[in-house]
Coordinates of C-alpha atoms and ligand atoms in Angstrom, one line a residue:
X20 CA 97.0 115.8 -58.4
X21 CA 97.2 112.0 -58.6
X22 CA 94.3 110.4 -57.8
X23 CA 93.6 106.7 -56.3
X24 CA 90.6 104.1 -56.3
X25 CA 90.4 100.9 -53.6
X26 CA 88.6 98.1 -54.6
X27 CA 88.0 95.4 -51.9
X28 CA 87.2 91.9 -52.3
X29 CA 86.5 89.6 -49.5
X30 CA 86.2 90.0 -45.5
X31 CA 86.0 92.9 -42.8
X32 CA 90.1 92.6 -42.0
X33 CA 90.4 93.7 -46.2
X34 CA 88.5 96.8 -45.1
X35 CA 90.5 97.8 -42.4
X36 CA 93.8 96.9 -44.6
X37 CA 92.0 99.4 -47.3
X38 CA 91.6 102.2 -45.2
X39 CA 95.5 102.1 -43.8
X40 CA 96.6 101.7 -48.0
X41 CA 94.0 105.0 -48.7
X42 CA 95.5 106.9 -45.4
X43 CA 99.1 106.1 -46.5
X44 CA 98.5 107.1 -50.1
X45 CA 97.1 110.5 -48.8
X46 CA 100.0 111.0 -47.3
X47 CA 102.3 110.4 -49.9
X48 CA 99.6 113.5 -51.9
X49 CA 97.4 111.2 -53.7
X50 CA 93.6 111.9 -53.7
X51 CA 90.7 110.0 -53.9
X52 CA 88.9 109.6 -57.0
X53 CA 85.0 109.8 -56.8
X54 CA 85.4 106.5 -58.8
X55 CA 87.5 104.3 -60.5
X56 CA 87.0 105.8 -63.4
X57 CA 89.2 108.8 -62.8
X58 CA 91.9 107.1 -60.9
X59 CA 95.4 107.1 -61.6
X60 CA 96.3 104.4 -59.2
X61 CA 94.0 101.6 -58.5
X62 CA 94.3 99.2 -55.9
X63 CA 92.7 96.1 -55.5
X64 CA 92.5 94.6 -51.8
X65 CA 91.9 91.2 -52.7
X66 CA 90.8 87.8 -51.0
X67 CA 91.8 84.1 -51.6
X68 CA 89.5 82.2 -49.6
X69 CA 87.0 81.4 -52.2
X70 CA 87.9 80.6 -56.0
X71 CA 84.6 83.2 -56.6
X72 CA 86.3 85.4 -55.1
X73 CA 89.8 85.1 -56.9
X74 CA 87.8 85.0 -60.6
X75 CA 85.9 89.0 -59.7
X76 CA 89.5 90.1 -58.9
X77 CA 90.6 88.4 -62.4
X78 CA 87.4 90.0 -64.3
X79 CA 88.3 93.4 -62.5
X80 CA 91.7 93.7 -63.3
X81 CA 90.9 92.4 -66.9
X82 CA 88.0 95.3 -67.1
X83 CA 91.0 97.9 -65.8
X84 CA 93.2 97.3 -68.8
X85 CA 90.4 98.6 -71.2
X86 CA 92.4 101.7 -71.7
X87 CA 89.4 103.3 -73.1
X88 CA 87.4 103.1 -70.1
X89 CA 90.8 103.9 -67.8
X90 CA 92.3 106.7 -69.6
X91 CA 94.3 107.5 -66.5
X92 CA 95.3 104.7 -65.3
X93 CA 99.0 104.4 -64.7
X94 CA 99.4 101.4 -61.9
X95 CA 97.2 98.6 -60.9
X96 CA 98.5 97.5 -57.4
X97 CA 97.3 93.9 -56.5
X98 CA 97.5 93.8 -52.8
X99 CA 95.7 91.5 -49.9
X100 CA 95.7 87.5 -50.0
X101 CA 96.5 87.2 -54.0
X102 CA 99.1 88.9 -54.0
X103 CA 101.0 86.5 -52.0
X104 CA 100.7 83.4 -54.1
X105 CA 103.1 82.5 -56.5
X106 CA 100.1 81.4 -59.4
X107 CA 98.9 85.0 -59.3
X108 CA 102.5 86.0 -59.3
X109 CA 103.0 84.3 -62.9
X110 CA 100.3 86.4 -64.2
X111 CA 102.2 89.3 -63.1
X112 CA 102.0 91.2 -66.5
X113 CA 98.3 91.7 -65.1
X114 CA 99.5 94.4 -62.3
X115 CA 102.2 96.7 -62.2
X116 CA 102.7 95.9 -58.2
X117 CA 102.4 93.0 -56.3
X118 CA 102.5 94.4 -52.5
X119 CA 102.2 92.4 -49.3
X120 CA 100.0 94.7 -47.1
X121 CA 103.1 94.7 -44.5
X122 CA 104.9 96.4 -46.5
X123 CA 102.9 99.2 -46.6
X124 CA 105.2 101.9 -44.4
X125 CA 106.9 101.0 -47.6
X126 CA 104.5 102.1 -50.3
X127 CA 106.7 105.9 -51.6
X128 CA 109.9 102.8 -52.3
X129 CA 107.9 100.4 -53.8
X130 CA 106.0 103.5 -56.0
X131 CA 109.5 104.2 -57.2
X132 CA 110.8 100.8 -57.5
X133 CA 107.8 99.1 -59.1
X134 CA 107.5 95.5 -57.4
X135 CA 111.1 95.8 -55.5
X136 CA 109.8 94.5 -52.4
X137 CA 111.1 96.8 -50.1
X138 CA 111.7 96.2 -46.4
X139 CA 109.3 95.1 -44.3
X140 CA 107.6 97.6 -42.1
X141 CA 104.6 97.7 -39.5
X142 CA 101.7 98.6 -41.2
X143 CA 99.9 98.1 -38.3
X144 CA 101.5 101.9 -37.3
X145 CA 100.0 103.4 -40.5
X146 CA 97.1 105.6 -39.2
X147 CA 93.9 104.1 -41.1
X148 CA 91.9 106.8 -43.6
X149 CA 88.5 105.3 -41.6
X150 CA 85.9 105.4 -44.4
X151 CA 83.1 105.9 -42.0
X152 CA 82.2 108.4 -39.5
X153 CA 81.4 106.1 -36.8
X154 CA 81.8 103.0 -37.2
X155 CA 85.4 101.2 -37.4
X156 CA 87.6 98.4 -38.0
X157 CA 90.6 97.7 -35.6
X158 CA 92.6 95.1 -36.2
X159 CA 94.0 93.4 -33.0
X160 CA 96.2 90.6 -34.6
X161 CA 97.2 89.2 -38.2
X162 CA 97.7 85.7 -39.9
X163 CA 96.3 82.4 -38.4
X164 CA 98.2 79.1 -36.9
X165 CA 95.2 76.8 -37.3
X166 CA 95.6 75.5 -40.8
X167 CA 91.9 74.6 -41.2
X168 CA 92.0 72.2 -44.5
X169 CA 90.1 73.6 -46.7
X170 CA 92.0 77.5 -45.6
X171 CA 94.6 79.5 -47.7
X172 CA 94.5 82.3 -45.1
X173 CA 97.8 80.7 -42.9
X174 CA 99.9 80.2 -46.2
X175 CA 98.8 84.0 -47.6
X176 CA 98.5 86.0 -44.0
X177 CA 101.3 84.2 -42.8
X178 CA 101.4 83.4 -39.2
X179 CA 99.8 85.1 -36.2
X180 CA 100.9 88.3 -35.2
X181 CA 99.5 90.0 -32.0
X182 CA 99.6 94.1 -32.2
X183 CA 100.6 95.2 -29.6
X184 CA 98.0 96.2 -26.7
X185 CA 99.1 100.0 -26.5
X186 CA 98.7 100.5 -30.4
X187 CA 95.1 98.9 -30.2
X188 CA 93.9 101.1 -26.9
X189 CA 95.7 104.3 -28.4
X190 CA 93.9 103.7 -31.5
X191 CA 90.8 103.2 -29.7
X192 CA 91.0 106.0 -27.5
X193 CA 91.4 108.1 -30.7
X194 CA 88.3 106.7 -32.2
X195 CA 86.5 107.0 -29.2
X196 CA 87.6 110.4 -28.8
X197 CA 86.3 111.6 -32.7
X198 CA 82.8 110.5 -31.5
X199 CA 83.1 107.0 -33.3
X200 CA 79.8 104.9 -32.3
X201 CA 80.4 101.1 -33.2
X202 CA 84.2 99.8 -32.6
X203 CA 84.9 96.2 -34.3
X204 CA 87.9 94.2 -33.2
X205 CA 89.2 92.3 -35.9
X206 CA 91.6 89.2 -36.0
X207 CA 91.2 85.7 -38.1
X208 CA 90.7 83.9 -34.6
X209 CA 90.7 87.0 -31.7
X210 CA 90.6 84.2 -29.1
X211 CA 94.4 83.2 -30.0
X212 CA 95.3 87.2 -29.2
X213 CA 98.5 86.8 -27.4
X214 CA 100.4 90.0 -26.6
X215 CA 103.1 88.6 -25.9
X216 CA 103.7 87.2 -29.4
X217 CA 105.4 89.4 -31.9
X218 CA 104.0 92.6 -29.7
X219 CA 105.3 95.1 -27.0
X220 CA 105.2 93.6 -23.5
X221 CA 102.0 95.3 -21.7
X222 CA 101.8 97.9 -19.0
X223 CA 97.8 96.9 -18.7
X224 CA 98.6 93.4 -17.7
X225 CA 96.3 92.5 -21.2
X226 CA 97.8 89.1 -21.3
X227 CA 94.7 87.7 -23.5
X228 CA 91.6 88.8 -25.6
X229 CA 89.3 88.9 -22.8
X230 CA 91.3 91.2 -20.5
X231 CA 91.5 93.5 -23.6
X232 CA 87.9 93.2 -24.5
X233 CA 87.2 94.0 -20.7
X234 CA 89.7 96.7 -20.6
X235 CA 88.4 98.6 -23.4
X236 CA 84.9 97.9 -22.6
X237 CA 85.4 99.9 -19.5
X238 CA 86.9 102.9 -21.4
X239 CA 84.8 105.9 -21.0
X240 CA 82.7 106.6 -23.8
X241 CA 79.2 106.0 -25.8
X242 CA 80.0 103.2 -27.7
X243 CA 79.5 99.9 -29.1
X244 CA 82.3 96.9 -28.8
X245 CA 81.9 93.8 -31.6
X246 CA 84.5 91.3 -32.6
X247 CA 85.4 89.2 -35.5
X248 CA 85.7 85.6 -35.7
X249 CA 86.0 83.4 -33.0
X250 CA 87.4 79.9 -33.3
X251 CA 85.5 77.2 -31.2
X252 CA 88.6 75.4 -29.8
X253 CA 89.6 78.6 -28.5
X254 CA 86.5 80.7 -27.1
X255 CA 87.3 80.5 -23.7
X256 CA 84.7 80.4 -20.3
X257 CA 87.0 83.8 -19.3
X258 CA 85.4 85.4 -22.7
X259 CA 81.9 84.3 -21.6
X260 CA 82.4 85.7 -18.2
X261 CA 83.6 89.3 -19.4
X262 CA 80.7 89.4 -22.3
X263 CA 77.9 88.4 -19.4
X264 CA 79.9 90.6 -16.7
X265 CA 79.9 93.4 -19.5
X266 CA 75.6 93.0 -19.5
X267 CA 75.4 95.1 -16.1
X268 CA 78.8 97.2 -16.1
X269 CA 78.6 100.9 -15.8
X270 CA 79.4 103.1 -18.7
X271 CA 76.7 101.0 -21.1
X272 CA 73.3 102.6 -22.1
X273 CA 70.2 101.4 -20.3
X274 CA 70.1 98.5 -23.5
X275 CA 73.5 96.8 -21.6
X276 CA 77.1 97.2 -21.4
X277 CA 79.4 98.4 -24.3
X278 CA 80.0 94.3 -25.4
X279 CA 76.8 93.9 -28.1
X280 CA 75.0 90.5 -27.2
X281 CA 76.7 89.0 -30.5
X282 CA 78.9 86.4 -31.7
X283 CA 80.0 85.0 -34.9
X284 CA 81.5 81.4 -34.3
X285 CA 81.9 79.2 -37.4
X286 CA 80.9 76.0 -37.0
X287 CA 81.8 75.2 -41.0
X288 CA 80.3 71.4 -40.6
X289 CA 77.7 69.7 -38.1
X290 CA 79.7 66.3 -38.6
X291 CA 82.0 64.7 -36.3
X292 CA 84.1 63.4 -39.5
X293 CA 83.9 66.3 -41.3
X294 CA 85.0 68.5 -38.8
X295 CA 88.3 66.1 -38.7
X296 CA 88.8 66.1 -42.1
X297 CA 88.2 70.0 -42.0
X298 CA 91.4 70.2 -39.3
X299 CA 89.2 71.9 -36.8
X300 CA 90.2 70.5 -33.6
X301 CA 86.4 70.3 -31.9
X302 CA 83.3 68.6 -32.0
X303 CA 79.7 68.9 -32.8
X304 CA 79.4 68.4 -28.6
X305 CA 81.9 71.1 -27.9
X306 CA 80.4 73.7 -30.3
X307 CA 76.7 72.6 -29.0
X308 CA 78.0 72.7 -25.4
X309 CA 79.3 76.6 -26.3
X310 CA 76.9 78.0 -27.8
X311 CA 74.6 76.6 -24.6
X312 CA 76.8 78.4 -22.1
X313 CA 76.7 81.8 -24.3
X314 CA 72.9 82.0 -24.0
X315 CA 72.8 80.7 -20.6
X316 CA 75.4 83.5 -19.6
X317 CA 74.4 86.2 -21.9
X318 CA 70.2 86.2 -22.4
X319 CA 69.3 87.3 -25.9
X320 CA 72.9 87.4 -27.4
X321 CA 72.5 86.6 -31.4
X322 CA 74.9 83.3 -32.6
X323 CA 75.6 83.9 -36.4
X324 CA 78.0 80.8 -38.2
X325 CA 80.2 80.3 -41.1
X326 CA 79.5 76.9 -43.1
X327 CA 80.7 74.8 -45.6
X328 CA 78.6 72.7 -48.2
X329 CA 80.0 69.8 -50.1
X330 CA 83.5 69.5 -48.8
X331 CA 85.0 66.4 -49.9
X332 CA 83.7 63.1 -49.2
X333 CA 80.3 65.0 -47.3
X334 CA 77.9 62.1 -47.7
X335 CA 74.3 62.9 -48.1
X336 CA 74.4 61.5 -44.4
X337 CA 76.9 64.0 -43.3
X338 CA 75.3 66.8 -44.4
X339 CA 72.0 65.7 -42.6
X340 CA 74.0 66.4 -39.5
X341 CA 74.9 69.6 -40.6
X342 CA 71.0 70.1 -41.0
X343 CA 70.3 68.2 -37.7
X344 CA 72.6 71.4 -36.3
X345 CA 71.2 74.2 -37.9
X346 CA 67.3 72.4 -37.0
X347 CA 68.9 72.7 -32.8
X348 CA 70.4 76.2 -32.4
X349 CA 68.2 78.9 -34.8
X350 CA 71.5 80.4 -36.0
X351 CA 70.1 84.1 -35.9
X352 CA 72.4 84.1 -39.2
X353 CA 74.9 81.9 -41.5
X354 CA 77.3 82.5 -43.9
X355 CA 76.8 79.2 -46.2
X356 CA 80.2 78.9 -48.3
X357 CA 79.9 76.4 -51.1
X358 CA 82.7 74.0 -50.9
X359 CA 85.7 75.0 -53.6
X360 CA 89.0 73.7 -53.8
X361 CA 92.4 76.3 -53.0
X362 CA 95.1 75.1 -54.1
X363 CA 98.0 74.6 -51.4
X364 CA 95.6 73.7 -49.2
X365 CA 95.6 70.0 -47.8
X366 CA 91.7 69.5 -49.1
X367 CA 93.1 70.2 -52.2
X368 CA 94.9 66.8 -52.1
X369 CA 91.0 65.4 -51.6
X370 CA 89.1 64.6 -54.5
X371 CA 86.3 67.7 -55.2
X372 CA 83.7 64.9 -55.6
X373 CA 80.7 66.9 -54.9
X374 CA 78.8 68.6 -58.3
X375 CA 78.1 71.8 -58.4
X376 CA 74.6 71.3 -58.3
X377 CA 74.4 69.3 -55.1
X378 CA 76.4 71.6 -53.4
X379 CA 74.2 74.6 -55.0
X380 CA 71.0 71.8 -53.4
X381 CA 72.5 71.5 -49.6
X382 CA 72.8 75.0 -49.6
X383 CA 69.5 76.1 -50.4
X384 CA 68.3 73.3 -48.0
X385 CA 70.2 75.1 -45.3
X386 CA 69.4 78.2 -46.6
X387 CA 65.2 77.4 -45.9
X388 CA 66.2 76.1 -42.2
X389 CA 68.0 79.6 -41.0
X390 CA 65.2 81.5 -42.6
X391 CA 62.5 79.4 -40.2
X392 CA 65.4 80.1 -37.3
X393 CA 65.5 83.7 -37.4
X394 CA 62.5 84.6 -38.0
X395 CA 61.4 83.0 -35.1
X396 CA 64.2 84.6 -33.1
X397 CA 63.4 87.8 -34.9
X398 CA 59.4 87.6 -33.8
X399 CA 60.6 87.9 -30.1
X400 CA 61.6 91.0 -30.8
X401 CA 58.1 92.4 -31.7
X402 CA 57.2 95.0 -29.4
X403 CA 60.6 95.4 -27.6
X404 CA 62.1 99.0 -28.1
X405 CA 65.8 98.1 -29.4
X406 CA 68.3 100.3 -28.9
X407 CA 69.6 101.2 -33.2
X408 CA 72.8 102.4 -34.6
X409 CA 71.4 104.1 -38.0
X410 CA 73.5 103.3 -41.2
X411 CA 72.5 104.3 -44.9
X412 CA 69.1 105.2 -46.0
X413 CA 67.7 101.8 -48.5
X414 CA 66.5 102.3 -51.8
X415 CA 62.9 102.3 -51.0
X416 CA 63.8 105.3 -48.5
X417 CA 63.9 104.3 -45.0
X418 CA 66.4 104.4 -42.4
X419 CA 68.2 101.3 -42.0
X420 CA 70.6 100.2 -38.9
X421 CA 72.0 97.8 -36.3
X422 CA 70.9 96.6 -33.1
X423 CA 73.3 95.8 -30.7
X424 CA 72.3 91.7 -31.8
X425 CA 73.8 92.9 -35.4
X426 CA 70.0 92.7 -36.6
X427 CA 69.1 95.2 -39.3
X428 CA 66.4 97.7 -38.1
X429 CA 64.5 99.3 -40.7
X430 CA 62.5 102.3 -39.9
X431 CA 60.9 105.9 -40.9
X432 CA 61.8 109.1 -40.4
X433 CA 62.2 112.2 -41.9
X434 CA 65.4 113.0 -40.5
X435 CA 68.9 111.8 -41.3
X436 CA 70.0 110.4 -38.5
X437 CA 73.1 108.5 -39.5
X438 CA 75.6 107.5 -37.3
X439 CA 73.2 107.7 -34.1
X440 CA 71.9 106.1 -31.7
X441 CA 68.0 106.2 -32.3
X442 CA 65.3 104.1 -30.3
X443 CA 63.1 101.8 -32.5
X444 CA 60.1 99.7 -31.1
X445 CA 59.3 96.6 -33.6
X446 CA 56.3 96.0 -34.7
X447 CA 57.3 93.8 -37.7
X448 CA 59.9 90.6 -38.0
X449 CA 61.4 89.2 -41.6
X450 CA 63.7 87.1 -42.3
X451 CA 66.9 88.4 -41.6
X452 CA 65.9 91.9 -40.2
X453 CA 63.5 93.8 -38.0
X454 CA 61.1 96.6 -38.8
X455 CA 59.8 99.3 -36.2
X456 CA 58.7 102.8 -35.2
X457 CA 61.1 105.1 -34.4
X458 CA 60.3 106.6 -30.5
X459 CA 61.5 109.3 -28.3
Ligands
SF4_8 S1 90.9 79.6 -38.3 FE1 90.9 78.2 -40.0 S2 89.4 79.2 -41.4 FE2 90.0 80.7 -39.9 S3 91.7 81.8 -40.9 FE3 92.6 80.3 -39.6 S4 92.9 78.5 -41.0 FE4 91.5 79.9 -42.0

C-alpha cells in the first residue's frame, strides 16, 4: 500500500487544508506513513507570508531528494501558498506536482497527469481527515480582498470566497456529534464572511459572521467556539454584542457561553503612518477604541496581536508608538513578525531599509513589554478555578491545556486526561502560561 506524509508550514487555515489533502488521499487508498521517512508521496502544505517561511520549505524539499534518506519517495507535491507563484514555479524540477489546494476533488487526475491542472473543484466538500480527537479546524471562507502591503496572501489565496453556511453548520454538527471539544472557525479576515458571495443562498438567514457565530453557538452541545483572525476595519459592534450576549446564553458550562473570552486582532503597527503605508484602512484610535469596547462588553476576554517590526521607512520614532501601544493594552499575547520583503507585494516596491539587526533589536524590545503585560494579566488569575481543555502531556511530564482565554494551563495528574474538560485552580502565573492544581 502506498503510503503518504504532510508537512505543513505556516498558519492554522494550512492545517485545515492538510487534513482535507490526507482525507482525500485516504480515499483514493493511500496510507499514512508513521513518518516521512517511509512515505511514498509527500506533500508539503506550504506558506508564503514570510521569506523564513518560504527558505524551510526550500531546505525540506532539498533534504527530500536525498534519495538515500527517501528510498520510497516517488512524488513530492508542493501545495498551499508556494505553489501558486510563478518564482517557485521555475524551480519546478524541485516537485513532481504543483497543486492549487482547490483543486483537490481533483487529486486521482492530477496523480495520473502529473501537474495537468485539472478542473477546478470545491475542496471545501472534501471531508477533512481531522488529525485530532477533539479539537478542529473549520474553514468558513477563503482568499482575502484587503491587499495589506506588505501581504502575498490576496495574490496566492486569490480572492474571498464565503462557504457556504449549510456546509459549515453540517460540518459542525458532525463534529459536534463525534464528541469534538474545541471548534475553530477559520478565515483570513472572518469579519468579511459574506454568504452571499461565491456560496449557497441561506435557509438560516446567516447573512454575516456574527449571525453564524450566534447560530452555532446556540447548537446543542459541550463545546468550545474560537475564531481566527479578525481585521480591525471590519470587527463589527454586532460581533461584540453576540460574544458578550454569548457570556450568559444557555447551553455554556458554568465558566460562560460556548464563545471563549478570546480574540486575535492584528494590529501589525502602533503608527498612524505606518498603518497607511501598511494599506490597513484604520487607526491607532480605532484599534484602541475596539479593543476598549471588547473588555468593556466581554470582562476578562484575552486580546492577542499580530505585529510587524522594521517595515519600510519605520523610524526609530515610529516604532516608539508601536511600543507606546503595546505599554497601553497588556496584549495577553503577540505574534512579532520581523519585517521581510515578498515579492509582488506593493512594500516590495519600498526600499527594505531596516538591518537585520535593528529589526532583530525592536523586536526583542517588544518582546520584554508583552512579557511584563501578561504576566500581569496572568497573576489575576491566581486562585481562580479555570475551566481547562487538556492537550499533550510536556516533556517534563505534566498535563498541559487551554483555558477558554487560549492561556496554557499546566498541571499534575496521574491520569491522561486528554481531550477533556478538567478544572484547574492556579496557584502560579508565567509569562505566557498559567500553572495550577487540578480539582474535582
Ligand atoms: S487581511 Fe491583510 S494581512 Fe490578512 S490575509 Fe488579507 S491582505 Fe493579508
Amino acid at each position: 500500500m502506498m503510503k503518504y506524509y504532510i508537512q505543513i508550514f505556516g498558519c492554522q487555515m494550512n492545517y485545515s487544508d492538510a487534513e482535507r489533502f490526507a482525507a482525500k488521499l485516504e480515499e483514493l487508498g493511500y496510507k499514512k506513513a508513521a513518518d516521512d521517512k517511509e512515505a511514498d508521496l509527500i506533500v508539503l502544505i506550504t506558506c508564503s507570508v514570510r521569506k523564513s517561511a518560504e527558505d524551510r520549505v526550500y531546505g525540506a524539499i532539498n533534504n527530500y531528494h536525498k534519495k538515500k534518506l527517501y528510498p520510497n519517495l516517488k512524488t513530492i507535491i508542493l501545495s498551499g501558498c508556494m505553489a501558486l507563484r510563478p518564482e517557485v514555479l521555475k524551480k519546478e524540477n524541485k516537485a513532481d506536482i504543483f497543486m492549487d489546494i482547490k483543486n483537490l476533488n481533483s487529486l486521482l487526475k492530477i496523480l495520473k497527469q502529473k501537474n495537468k491542472p485539472a478542473k477546478f473543484g470545491d475542496y471545501f466538500s472534501v471531508k477533512p481527515r481531522y488529525e485530532s480527537k477533539f479539537t478542529a479546524y473549520v474553514p468558513i471562507m477563503t482568499g482575502c480582498n484587503n491587499f495589506c502591503s506588505y501581504c502575498i496572501v490576496p495574490f496566492v489565496r486569490g480572492r474571498e470566497e464565503s462557504r457556504p453556511v449549510e456546509d459549515i453548520i453540517s460540518e459542525v454538527k458532525g463534529l459536534i456529534r463525534n464528541g469534538y471539544k474545541e471548534i475553530i472557525l477559520l478565515g483570513q479576515n472572518v469579519n468579511s464572511y459574506s454568504p452571499k458571495l461565491g456560496a449557497r443562498s441561506s435557509k438560516q438567514k446567516i447573512t454575516d459572521f456574527p449571525d453564524l457565530l450566534e447560530y452555532i453557538s446556540k447548537l446543542p452541545g459541550n463545546f468550545w467556539l474560537r475564531f481566527i483572525t479578525s481585521h480591525p476595519k471590519d470587527l463589527s459592534d454586532k460581533l461584540i454584542r453576540v460574544m458578550a450576549k454569548n457570556k450568559s446564553a444557555r447551553g455554556g458550562s458554568a465558566f460562560g457561553g460556548k464563545i471563549c473570552e478570546q480574540i486575535n486582532l492584528p494590529a501589525q503597527s502602533g503608527d498612524d503612518q505606518i498603518l497607511r503605508k501598511m494599506n490597513r484602512h484604520y487607526t491607532v484610535a480605532h484599534y484602541k477604541n475596539l479593543v476598549k469596547k471588547l473588555r468593556k462588553n466581554i470582562p476578562g476576554i484575552a486580546i492577542s496581536t499580530d505585529v510587524i517590526v522594521g517595515f519600510p521607512t519605520e523610524t526609530k520614532k515610529q516604532f516608539e508608538n508601536t511600543i507606546k501601544l503595546f505599554k497601553e493594552i497588556k496584549f495577553d499575547m503577540a505574534y512579532i513578525n520581523k519585517y521581510s520583503s515578498r515579492e509582488g507585494t506593493a512594500a516590495a516596491r519600498l526600499v527594505d531599509n531596516i538591518s537585520k539587526a535593528e529589526k532583530v533589536k525592536r523586536a526583542a524590545a517588544l518582546n520584554e513589554i508583552l512579557k511584563i503585560g501578561a504576566l500581569e494579566s496572568n497573576r489575576k488569575f491566581i486562585g481562580q478555578t479555570l475551566e481547562v481543555l487538556v492537550e499533550k502531556r510536556n516533556r517534563k511530564g505534566d498535563w498541559a491545556g487551554k483555558a477558554r482565554t487560549y492561556k496554557v494551563v499546566k498541571f499534575k495528574s496521574s491520569k491522561n486526561l486528554v481531550g477533556k474538560f478538567v478544572r484547574v485552580k492556579i496557584t502560579k502565573a508565567e509569562n505566557f502560561g498559567l500553572v495550577g492544581e487540578l480539582t474535582k
